[in-house]
Short mmCIF file of N, CA and C in Angstrom, two decimals:
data_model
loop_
_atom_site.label_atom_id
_atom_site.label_comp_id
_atom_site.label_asym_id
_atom_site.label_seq_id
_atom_site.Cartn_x
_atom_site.Cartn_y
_atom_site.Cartn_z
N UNK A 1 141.62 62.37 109.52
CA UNK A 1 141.47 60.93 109.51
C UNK A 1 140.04 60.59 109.97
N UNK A 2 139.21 59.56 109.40
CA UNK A 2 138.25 59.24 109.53
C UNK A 2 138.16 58.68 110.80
N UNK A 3 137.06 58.59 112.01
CA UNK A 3 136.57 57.95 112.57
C UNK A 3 135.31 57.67 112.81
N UNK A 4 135.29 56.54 113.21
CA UNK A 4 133.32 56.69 113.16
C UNK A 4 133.33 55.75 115.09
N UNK A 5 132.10 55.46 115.60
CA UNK A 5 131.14 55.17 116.78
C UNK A 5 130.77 54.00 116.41
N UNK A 6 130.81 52.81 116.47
CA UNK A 6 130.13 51.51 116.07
C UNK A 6 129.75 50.67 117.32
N UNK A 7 128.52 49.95 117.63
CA UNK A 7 128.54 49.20 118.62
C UNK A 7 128.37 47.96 118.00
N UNK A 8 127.87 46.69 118.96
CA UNK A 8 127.71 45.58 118.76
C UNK A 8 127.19 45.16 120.01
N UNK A 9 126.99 43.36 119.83
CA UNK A 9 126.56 43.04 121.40
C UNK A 9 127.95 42.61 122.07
N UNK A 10 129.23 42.56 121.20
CA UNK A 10 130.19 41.71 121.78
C UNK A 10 131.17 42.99 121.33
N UNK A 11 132.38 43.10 121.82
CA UNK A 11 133.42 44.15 121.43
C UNK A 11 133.95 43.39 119.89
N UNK A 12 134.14 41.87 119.83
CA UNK A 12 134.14 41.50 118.34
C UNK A 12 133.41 41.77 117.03
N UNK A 13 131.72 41.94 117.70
CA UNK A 13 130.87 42.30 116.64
C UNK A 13 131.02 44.11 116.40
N UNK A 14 131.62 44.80 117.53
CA UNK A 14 131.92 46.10 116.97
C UNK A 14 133.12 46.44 116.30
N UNK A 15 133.97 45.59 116.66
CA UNK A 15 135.13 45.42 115.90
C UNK A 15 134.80 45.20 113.96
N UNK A 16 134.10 43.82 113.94
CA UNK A 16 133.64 43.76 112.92
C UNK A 16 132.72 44.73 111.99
N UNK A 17 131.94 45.40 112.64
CA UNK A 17 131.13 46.55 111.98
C UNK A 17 131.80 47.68 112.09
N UNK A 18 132.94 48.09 112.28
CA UNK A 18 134.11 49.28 112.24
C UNK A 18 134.58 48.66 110.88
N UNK A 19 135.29 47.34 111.04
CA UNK A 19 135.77 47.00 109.56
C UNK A 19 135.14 47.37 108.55
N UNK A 20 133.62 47.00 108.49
CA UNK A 20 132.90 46.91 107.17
C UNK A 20 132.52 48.15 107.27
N UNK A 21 132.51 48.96 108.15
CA UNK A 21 132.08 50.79 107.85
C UNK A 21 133.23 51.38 107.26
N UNK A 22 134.66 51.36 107.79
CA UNK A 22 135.62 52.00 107.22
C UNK A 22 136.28 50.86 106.19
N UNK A 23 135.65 50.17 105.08
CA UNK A 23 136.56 49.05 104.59
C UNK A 23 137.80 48.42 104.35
N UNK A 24 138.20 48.01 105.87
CA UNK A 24 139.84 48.13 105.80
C UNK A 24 139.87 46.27 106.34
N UNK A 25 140.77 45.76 106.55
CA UNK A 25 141.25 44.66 107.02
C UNK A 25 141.75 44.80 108.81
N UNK A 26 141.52 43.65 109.26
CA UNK A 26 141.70 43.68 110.87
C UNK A 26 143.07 44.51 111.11
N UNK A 27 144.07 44.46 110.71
CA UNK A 27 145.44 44.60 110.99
C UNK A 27 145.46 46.40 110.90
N UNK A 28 144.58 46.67 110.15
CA UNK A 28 144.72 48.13 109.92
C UNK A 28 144.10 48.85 110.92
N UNK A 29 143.13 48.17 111.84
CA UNK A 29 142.09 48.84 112.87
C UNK A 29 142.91 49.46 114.10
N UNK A 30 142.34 50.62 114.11
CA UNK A 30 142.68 50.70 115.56
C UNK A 30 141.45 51.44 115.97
N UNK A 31 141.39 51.13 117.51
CA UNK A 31 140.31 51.17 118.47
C UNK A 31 140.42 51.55 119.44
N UNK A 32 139.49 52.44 120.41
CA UNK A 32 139.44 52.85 122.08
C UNK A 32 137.83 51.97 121.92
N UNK A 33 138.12 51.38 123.41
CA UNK A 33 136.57 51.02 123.96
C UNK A 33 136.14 52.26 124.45
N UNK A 34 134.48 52.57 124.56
CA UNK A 34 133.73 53.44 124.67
C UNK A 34 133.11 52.64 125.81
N UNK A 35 132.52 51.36 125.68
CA UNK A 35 131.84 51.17 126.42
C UNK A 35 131.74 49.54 126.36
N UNK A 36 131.77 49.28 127.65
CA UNK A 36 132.42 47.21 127.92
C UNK A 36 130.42 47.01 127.71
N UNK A 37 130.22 46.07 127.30
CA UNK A 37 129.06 45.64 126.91
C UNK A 37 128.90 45.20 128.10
N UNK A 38 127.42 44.74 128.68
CA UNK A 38 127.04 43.88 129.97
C UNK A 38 125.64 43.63 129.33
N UNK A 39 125.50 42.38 129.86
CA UNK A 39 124.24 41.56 129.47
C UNK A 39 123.39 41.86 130.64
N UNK A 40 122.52 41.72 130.08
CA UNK A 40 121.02 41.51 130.54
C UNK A 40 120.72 40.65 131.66
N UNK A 41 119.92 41.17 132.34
CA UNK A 41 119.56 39.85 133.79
C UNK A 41 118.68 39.34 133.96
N UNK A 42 117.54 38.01 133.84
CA UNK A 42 116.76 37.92 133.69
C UNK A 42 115.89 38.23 132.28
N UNK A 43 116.17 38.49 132.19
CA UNK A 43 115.37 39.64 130.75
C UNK A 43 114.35 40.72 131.22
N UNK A 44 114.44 41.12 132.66
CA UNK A 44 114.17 41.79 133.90
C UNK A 44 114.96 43.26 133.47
N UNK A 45 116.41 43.28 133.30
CA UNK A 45 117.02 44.82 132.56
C UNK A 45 117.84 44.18 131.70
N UNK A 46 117.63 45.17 131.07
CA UNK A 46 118.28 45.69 129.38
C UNK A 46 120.01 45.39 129.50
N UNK A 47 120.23 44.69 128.60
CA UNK A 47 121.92 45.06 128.80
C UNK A 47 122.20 46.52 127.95
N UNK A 48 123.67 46.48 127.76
CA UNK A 48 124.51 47.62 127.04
C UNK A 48 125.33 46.87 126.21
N UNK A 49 125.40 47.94 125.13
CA UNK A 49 125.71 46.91 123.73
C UNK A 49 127.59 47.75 123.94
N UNK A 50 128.55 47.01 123.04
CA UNK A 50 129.58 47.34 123.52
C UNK A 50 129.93 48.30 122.20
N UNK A 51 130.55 49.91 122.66
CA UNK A 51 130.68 50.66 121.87
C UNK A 51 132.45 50.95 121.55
N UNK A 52 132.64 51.08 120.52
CA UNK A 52 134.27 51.81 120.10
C UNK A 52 134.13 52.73 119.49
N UNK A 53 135.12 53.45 119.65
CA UNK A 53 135.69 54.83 118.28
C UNK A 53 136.54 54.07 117.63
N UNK A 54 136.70 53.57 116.35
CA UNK A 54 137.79 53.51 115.51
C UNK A 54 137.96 53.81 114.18
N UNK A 55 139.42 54.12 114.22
CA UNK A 55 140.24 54.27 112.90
C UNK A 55 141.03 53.44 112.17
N UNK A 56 141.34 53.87 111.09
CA UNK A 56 142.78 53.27 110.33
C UNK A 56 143.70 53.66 110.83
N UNK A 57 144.50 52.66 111.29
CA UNK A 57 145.85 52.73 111.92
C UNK A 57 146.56 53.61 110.94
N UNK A 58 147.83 54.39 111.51
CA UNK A 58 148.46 55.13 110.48
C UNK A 58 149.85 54.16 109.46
N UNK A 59 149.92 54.49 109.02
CA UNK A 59 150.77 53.73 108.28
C UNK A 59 152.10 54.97 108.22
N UNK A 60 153.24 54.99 108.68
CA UNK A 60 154.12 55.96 108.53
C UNK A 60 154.78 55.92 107.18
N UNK A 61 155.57 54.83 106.78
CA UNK A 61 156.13 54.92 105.45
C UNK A 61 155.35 55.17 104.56
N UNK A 62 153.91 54.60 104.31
CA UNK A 62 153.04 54.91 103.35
C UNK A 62 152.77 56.31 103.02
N UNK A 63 152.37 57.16 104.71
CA UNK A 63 152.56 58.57 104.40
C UNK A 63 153.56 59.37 104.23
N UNK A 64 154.83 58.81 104.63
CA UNK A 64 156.27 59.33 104.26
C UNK A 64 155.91 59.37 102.21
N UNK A 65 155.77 57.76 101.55
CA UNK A 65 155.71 57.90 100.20
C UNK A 65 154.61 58.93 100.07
N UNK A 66 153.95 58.74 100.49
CA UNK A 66 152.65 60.09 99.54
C UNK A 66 153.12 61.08 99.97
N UNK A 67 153.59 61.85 101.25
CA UNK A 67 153.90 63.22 101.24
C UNK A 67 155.41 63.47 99.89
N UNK A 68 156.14 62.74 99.90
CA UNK A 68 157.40 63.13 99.31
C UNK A 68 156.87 62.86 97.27
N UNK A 69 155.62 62.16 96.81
CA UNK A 69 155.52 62.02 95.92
C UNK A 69 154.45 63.11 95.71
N UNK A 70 153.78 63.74 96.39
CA UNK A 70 153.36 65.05 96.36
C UNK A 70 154.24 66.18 96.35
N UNK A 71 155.24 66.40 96.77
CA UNK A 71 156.29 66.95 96.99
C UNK A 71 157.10 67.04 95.79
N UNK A 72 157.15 65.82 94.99
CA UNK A 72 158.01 65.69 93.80
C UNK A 72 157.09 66.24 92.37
N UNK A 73 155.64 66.01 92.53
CA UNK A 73 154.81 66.44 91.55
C UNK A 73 154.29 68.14 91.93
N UNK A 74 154.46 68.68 92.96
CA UNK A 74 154.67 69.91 92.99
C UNK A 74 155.64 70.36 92.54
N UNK A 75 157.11 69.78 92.36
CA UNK A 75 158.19 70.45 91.65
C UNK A 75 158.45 70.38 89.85
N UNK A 76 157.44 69.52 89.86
CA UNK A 76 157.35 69.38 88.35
C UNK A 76 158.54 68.01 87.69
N UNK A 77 158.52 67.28 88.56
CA UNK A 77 159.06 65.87 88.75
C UNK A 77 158.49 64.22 88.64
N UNK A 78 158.34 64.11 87.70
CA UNK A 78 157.82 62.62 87.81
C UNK A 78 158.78 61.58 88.13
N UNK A 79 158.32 60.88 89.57
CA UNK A 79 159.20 59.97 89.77
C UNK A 79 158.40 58.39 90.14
N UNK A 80 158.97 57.80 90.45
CA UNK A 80 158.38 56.46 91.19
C UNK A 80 158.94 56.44 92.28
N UNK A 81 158.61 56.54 93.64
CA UNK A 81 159.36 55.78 95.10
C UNK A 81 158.51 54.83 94.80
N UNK A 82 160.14 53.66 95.40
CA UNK A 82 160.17 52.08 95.76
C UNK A 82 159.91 51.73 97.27
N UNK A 83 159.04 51.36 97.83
CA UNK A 83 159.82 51.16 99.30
C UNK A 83 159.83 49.33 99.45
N UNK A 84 161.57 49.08 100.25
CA UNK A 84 161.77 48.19 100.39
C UNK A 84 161.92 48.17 102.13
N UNK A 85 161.01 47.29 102.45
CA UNK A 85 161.07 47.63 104.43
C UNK A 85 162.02 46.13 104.40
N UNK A 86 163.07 46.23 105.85
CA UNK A 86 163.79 45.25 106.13
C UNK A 86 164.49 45.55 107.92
N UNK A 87 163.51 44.20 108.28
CA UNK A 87 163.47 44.46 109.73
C UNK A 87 162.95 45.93 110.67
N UNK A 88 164.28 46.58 111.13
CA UNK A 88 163.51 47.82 111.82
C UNK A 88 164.54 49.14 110.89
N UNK A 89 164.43 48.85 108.79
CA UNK A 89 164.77 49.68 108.36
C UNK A 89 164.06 49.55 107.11
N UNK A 90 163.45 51.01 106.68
CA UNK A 90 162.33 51.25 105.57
C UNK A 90 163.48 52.26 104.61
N UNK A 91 163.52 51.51 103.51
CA UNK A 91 164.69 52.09 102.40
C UNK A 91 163.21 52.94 101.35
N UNK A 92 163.61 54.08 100.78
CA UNK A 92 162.41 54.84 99.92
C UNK A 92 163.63 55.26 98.69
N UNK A 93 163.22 54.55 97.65
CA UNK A 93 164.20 54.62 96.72
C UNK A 93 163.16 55.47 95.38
N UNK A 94 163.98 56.61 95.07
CA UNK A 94 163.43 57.66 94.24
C UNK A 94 163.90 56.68 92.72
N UNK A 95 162.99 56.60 91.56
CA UNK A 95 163.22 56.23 90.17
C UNK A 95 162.76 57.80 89.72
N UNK A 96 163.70 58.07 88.66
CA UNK A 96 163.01 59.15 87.71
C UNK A 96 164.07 59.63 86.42
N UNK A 97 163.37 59.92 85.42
CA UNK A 97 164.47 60.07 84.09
C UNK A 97 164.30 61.89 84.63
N UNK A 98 165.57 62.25 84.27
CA UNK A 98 165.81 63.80 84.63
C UNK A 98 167.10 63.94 83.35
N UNK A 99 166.63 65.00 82.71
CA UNK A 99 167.36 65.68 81.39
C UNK A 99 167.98 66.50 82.45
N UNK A 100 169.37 66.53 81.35
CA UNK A 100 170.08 68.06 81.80
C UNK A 100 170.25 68.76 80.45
N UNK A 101 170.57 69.64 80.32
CA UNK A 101 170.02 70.55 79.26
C UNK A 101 171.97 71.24 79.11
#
């Protein structure tokens, strides 16, 4: 899984430049602070710009569908999984035409 180091002057503006490095949407981010930003005093010392590590959140059903549709095209299976999520239950419904001989 990808991660990258991004700073900013605000933990929002590193937030935001994680987004546009890994091109994903807010909801997908996930983040550790590296480092709480602090401003400057006087203009006497330097502040510290605020740093994160982040990733794409994992998505479990998503990788449940890709491992099992990898799984199905290794067996020499073309199928479609459906997923229908409802509340705290994720239904993965297999489509596929299968001959019997």
């Amino acid at each position: 899984m990808k991660t990258v180091t991004v700073s900013g002057k605000t933990i929002e503006e590193a937030k935001a430049n994680a987004l546009l490095e890994l091109s994903i949407e807010e909801d997908q981010l996930e983040y550790e602070l590296v480092q709480v930003p602090v401003k400057g005093f006087l203009g006497l010392f330097k502040g510290k710009a605020a740093i994160i590590e982040a990733k794409v959140k994992q998505d479990p059903t998503k990788e449940a569908a890709a491992f099992l549709t990898q799984v199905l095209k290794e067996m020499g299976t073309k199928a479609e999984i459906e997923i229908t999520e409802k509340k705290k239950e994720v239904l993965l419904i297999f489509k596929a035409k299968i001959s019997v001989c």
